[in-house]
GROMACS .gro file of N, CA and C in nm:
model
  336
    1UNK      N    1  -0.741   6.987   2.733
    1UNK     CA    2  -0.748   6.874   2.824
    1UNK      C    3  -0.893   6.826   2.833
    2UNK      N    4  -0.882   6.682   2.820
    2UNK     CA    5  -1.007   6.636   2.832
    2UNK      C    6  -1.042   6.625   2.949
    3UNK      N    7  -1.199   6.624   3.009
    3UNK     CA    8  -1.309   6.619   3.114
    3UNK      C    9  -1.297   6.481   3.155
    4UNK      N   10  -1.301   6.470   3.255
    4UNK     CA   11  -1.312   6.274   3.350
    4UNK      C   12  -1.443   6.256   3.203
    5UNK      N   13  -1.579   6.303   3.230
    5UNK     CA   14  -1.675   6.297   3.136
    5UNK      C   15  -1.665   6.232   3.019
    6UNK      N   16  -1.562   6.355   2.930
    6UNK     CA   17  -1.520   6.338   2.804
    6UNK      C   18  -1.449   6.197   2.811
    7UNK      N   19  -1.324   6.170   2.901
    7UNK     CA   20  -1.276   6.044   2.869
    7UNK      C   21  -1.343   5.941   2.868
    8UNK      N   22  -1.455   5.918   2.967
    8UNK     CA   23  -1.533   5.852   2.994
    8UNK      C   24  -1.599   5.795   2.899
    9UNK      N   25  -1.668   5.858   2.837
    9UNK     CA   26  -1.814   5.888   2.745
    9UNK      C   27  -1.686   5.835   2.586
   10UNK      N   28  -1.553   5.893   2.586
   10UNK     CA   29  -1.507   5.808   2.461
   10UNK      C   30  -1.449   5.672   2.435
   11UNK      N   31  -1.414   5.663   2.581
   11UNK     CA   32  -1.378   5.497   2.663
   11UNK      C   33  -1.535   5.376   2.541
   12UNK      N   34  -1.574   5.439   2.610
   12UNK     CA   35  -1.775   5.334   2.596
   12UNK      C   36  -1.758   5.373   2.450
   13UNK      N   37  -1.765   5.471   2.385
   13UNK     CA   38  -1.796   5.485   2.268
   13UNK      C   39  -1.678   5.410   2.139
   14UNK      N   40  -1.602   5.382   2.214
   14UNK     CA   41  -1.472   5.310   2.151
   14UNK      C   42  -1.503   5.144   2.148
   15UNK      N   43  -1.489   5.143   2.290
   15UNK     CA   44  -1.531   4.999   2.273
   15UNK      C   45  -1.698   4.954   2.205
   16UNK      N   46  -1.815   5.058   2.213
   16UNK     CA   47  -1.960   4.977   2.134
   16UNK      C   48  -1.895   5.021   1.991
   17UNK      N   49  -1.798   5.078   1.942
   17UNK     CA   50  -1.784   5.139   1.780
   17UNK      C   51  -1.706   4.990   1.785
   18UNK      N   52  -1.586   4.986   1.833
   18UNK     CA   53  -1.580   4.818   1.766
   18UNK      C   54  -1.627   4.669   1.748
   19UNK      N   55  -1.742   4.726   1.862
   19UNK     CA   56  -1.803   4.594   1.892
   19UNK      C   57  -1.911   4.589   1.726
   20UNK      N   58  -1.939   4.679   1.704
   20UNK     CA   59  -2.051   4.741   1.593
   20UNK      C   60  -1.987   4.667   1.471
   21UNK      N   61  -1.862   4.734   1.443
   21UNK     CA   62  -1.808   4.737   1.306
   21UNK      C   63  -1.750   4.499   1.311
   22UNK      N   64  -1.743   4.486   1.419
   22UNK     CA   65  -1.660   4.368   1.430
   22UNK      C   66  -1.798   4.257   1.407
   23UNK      N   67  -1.952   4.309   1.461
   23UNK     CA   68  -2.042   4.198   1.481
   23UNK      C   69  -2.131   4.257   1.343
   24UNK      N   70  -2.161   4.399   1.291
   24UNK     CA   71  -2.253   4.429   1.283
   24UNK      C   72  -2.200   4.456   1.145
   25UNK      N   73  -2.086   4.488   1.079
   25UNK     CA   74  -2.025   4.539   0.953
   25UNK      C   75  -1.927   4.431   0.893
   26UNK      N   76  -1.955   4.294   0.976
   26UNK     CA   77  -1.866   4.211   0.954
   26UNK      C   78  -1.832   4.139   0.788
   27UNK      N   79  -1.989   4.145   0.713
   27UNK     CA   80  -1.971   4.106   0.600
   27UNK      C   81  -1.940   4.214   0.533
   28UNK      N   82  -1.998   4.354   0.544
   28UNK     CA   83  -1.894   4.450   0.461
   28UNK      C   84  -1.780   4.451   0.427
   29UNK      N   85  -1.712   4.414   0.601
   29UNK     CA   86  -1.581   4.446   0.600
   29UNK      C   87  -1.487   4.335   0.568
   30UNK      N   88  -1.557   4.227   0.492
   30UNK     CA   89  -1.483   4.145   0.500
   30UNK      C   90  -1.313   4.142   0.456
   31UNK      N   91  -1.269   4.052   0.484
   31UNK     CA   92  -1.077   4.084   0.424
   31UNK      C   93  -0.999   4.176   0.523
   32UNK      N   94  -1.043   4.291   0.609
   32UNK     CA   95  -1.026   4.361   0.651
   32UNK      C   96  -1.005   4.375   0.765
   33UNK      N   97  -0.907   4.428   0.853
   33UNK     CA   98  -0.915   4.404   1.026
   33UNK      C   99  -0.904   4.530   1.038
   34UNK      N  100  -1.064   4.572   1.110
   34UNK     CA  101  -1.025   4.749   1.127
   34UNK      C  102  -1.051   4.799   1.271
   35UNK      N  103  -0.957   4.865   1.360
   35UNK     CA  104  -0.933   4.875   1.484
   35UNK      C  105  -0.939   5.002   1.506
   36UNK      N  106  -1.062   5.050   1.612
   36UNK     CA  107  -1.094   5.222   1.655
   36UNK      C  108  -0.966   5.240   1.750
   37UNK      N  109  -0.902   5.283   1.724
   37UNK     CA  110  -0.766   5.336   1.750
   37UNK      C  111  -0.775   5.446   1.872
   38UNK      N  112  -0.844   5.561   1.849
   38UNK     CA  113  -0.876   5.643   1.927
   38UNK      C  114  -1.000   5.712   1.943
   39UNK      N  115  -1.102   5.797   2.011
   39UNK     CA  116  -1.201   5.828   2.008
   39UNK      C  117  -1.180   5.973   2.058
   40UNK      N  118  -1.219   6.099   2.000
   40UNK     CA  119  -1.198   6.205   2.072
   40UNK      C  120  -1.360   6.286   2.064
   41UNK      N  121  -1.376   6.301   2.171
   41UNK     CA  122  -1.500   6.392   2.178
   41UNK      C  123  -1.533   6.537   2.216
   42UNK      N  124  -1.590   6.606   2.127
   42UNK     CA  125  -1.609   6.734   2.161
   42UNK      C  126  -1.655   6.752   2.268
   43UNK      N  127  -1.658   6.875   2.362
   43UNK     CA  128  -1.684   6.924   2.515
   43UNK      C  129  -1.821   6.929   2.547
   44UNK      N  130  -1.938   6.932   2.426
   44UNK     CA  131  -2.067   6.924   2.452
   44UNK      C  132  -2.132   6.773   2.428
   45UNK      N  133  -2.016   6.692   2.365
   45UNK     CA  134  -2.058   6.537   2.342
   45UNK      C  135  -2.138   6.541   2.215
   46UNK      N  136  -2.135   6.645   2.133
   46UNK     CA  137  -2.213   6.661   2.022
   46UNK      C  138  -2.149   6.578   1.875
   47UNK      N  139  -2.023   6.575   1.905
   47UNK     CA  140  -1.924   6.533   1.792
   47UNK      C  141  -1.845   6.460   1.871
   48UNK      N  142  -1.798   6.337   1.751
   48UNK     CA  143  -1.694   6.252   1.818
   48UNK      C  144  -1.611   6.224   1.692
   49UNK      N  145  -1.495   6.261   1.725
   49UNK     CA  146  -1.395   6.205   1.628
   49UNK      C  147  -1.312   6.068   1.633
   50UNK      N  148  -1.334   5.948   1.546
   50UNK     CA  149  -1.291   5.808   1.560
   50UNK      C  150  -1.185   5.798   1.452
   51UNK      N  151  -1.083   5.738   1.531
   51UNK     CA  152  -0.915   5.709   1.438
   51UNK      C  153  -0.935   5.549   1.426
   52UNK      N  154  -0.924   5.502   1.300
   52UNK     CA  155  -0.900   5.370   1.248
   52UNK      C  156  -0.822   5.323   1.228
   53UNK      N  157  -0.765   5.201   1.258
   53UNK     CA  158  -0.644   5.187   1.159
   53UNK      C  159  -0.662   5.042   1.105
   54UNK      N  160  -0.647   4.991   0.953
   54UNK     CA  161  -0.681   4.918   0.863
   54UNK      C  162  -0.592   4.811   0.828
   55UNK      N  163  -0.606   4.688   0.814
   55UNK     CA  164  -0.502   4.636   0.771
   55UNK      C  165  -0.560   4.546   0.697
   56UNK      N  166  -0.559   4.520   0.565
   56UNK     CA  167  -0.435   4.549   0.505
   56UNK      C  168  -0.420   4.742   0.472
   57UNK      N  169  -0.298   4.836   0.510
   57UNK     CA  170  -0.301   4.922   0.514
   57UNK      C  171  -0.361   4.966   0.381
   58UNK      N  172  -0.314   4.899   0.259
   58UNK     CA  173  -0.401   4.984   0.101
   58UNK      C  174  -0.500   4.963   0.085
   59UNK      N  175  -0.602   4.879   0.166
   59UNK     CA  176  -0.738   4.894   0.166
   59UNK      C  177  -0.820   4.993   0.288
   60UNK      N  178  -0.710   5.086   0.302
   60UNK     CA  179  -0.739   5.197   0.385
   60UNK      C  180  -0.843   5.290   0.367
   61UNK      N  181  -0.810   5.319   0.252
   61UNK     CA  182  -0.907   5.445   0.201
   61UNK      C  183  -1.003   5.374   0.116
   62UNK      N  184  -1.060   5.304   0.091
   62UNK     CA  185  -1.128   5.197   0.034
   62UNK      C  186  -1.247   5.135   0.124
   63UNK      N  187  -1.211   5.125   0.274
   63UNK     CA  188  -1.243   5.082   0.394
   63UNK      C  189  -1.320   5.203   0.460
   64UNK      N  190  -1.198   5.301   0.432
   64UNK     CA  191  -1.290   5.426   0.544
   64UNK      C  192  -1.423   5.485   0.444
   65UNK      N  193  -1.415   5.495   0.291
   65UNK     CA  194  -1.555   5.498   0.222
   65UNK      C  195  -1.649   5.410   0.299
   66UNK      N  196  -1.639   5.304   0.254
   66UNK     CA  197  -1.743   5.219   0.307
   66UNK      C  198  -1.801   5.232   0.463
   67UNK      N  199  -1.693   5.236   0.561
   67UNK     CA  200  -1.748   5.285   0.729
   67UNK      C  201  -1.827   5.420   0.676
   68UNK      N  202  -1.764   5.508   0.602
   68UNK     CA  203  -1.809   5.639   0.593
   68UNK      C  204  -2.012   5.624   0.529
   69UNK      N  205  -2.030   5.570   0.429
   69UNK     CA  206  -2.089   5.563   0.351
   69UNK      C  207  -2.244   5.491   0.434
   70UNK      N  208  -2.179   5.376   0.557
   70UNK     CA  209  -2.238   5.296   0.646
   70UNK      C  210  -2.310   5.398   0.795
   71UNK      N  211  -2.233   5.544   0.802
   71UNK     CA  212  -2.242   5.552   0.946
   71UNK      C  213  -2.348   5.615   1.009
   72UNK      N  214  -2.488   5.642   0.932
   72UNK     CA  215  -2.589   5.664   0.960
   72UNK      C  216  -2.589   5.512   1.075
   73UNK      N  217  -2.588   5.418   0.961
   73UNK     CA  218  -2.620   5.271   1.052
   73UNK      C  219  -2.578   5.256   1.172
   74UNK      N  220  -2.407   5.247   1.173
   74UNK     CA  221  -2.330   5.275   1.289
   74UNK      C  222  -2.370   5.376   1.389
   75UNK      N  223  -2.394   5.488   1.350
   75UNK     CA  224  -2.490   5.619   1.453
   75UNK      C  225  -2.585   5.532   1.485
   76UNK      N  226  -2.723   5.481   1.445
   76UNK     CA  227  -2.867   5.460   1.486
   76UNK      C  228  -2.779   5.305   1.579
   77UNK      N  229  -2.691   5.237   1.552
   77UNK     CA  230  -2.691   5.107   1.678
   77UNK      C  231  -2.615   5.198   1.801
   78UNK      N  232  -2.501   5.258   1.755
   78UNK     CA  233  -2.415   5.344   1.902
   78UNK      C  234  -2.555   5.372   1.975
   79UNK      N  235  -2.648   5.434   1.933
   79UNK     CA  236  -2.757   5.508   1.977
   79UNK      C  237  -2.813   5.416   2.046
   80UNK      N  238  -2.889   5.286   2.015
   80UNK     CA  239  -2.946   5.188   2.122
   80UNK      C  240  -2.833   5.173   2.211
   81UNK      N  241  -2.750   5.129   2.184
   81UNK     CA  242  -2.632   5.097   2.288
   81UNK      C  243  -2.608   5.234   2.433
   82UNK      N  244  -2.610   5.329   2.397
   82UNK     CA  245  -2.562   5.419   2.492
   82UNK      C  246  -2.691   5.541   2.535
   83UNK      N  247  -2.840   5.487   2.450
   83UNK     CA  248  -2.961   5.614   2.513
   83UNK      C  249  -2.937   5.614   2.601
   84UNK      N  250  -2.933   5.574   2.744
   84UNK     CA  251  -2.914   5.582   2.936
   84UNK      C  252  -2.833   5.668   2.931
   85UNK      N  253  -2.694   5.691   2.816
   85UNK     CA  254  -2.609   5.787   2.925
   85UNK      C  255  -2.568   5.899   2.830
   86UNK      N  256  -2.663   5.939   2.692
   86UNK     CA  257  -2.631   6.084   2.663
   86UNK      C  258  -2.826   6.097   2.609
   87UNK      N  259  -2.796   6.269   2.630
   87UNK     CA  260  -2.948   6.319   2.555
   87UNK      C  261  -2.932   6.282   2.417
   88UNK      N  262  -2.807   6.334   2.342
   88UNK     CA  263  -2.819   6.279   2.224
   88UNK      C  264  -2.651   6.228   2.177
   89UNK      N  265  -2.713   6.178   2.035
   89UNK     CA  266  -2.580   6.064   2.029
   89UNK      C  267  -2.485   6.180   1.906
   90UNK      N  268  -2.387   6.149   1.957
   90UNK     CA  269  -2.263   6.230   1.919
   90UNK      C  270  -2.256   6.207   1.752
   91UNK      N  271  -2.251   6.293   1.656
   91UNK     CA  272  -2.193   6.314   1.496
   91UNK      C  273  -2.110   6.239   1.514
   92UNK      N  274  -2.062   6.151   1.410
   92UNK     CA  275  -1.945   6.080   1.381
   92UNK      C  276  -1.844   6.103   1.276
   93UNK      N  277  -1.763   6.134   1.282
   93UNK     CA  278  -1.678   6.224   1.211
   93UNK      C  279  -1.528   6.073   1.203
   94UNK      N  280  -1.544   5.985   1.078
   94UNK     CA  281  -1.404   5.942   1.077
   94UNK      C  282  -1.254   5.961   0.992
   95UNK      N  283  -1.180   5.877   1.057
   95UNK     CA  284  -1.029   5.953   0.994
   95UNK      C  285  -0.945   5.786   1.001
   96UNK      N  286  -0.872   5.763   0.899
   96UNK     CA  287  -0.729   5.715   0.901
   96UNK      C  288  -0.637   5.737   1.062
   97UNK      N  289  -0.605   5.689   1.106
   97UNK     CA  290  -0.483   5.632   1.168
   97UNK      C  291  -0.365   5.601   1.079
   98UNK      N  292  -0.326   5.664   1.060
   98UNK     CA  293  -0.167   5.608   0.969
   98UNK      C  294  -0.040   5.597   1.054
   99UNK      N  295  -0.051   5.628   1.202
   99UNK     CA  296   0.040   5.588   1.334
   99UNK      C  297   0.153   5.494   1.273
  100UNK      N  298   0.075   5.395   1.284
  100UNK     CA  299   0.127   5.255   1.279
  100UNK      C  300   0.247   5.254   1.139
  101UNK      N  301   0.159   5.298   1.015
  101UNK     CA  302   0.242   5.248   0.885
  101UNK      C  303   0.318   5.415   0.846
  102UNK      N  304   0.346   5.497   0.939
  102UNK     CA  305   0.437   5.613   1.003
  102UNK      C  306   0.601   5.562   1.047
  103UNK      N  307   0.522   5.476   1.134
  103UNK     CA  308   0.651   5.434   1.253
  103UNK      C  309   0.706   5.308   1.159
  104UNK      N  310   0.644   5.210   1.082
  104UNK     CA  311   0.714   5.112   1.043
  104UNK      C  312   0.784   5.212   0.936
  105UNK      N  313   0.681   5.312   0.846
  105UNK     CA  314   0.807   5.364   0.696
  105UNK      C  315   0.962   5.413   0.809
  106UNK      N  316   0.956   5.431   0.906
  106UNK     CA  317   1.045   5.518   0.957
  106UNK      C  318   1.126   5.451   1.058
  107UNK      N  319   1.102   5.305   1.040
  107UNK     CA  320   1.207   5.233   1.135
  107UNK      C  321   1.269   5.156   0.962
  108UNK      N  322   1.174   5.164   0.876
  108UNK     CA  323   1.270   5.050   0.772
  108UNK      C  324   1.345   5.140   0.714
  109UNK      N  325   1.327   5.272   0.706
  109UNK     CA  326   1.416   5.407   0.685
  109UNK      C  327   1.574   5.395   0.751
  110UNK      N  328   1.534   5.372   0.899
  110UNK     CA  329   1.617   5.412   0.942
  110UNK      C  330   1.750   5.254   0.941
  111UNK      N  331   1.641   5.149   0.952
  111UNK     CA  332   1.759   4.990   0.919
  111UNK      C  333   1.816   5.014   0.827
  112UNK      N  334   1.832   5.086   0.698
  112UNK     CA  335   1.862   5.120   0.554
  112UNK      C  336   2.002   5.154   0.582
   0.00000   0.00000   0.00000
């Protein structure tokens, strides 16, 4: 169970990670609509784990290279954005969201 803290601290870190990737990665990402899905943070705030989810879905893994490849950058802006409210800024650790293209294989499964 997460800490008021923890939720807190991944609330903010959710919303400046999309504000980042939407203003700041915009020509990278072009073609691409990519949405921080979820944010989970370790209990010391040292690590944060961020769920994506991509659309178009086959430029998924294609997409998360590139965030991946980018997130020094993404770390050093989170970092101006949030110095006031941690000593230091959380590892970024990302992942696929496949939620979404889960539930659609498994509703067109089931219309079949």
């Amino acid at each position: 169970m997460d800490s008021t803290r923890q939720q807190k601290i991944s609330r903010q870190i959710q919303r400046d990670i999309a504000e980042i990737l939407q203003k700041e990665l915009a020509d990278t990402l072009r073609g691409t609509l990519v949405t921080v899905t979820t944010v989970r943070v370790s209990p010391d705030l040292a690590y944060a784990k961020l769920y994506i989810s991509v659309f178009p879905f086959e430029r998924s893994n294609a997409t998360l290279d590139i965030i991946k490849e980018k997130s020094w950058y993404v770390r050093k802006l989170l970092g101006q954005r949030i110095r006031n409210q941690l000593k230091i800024v959380p590892e970024l650790e990302w992942f696929i969201d496949d939620s979404l293209e889960y539930i659609e294989n498994i509703d067109n499964l089931l219309n079949k």
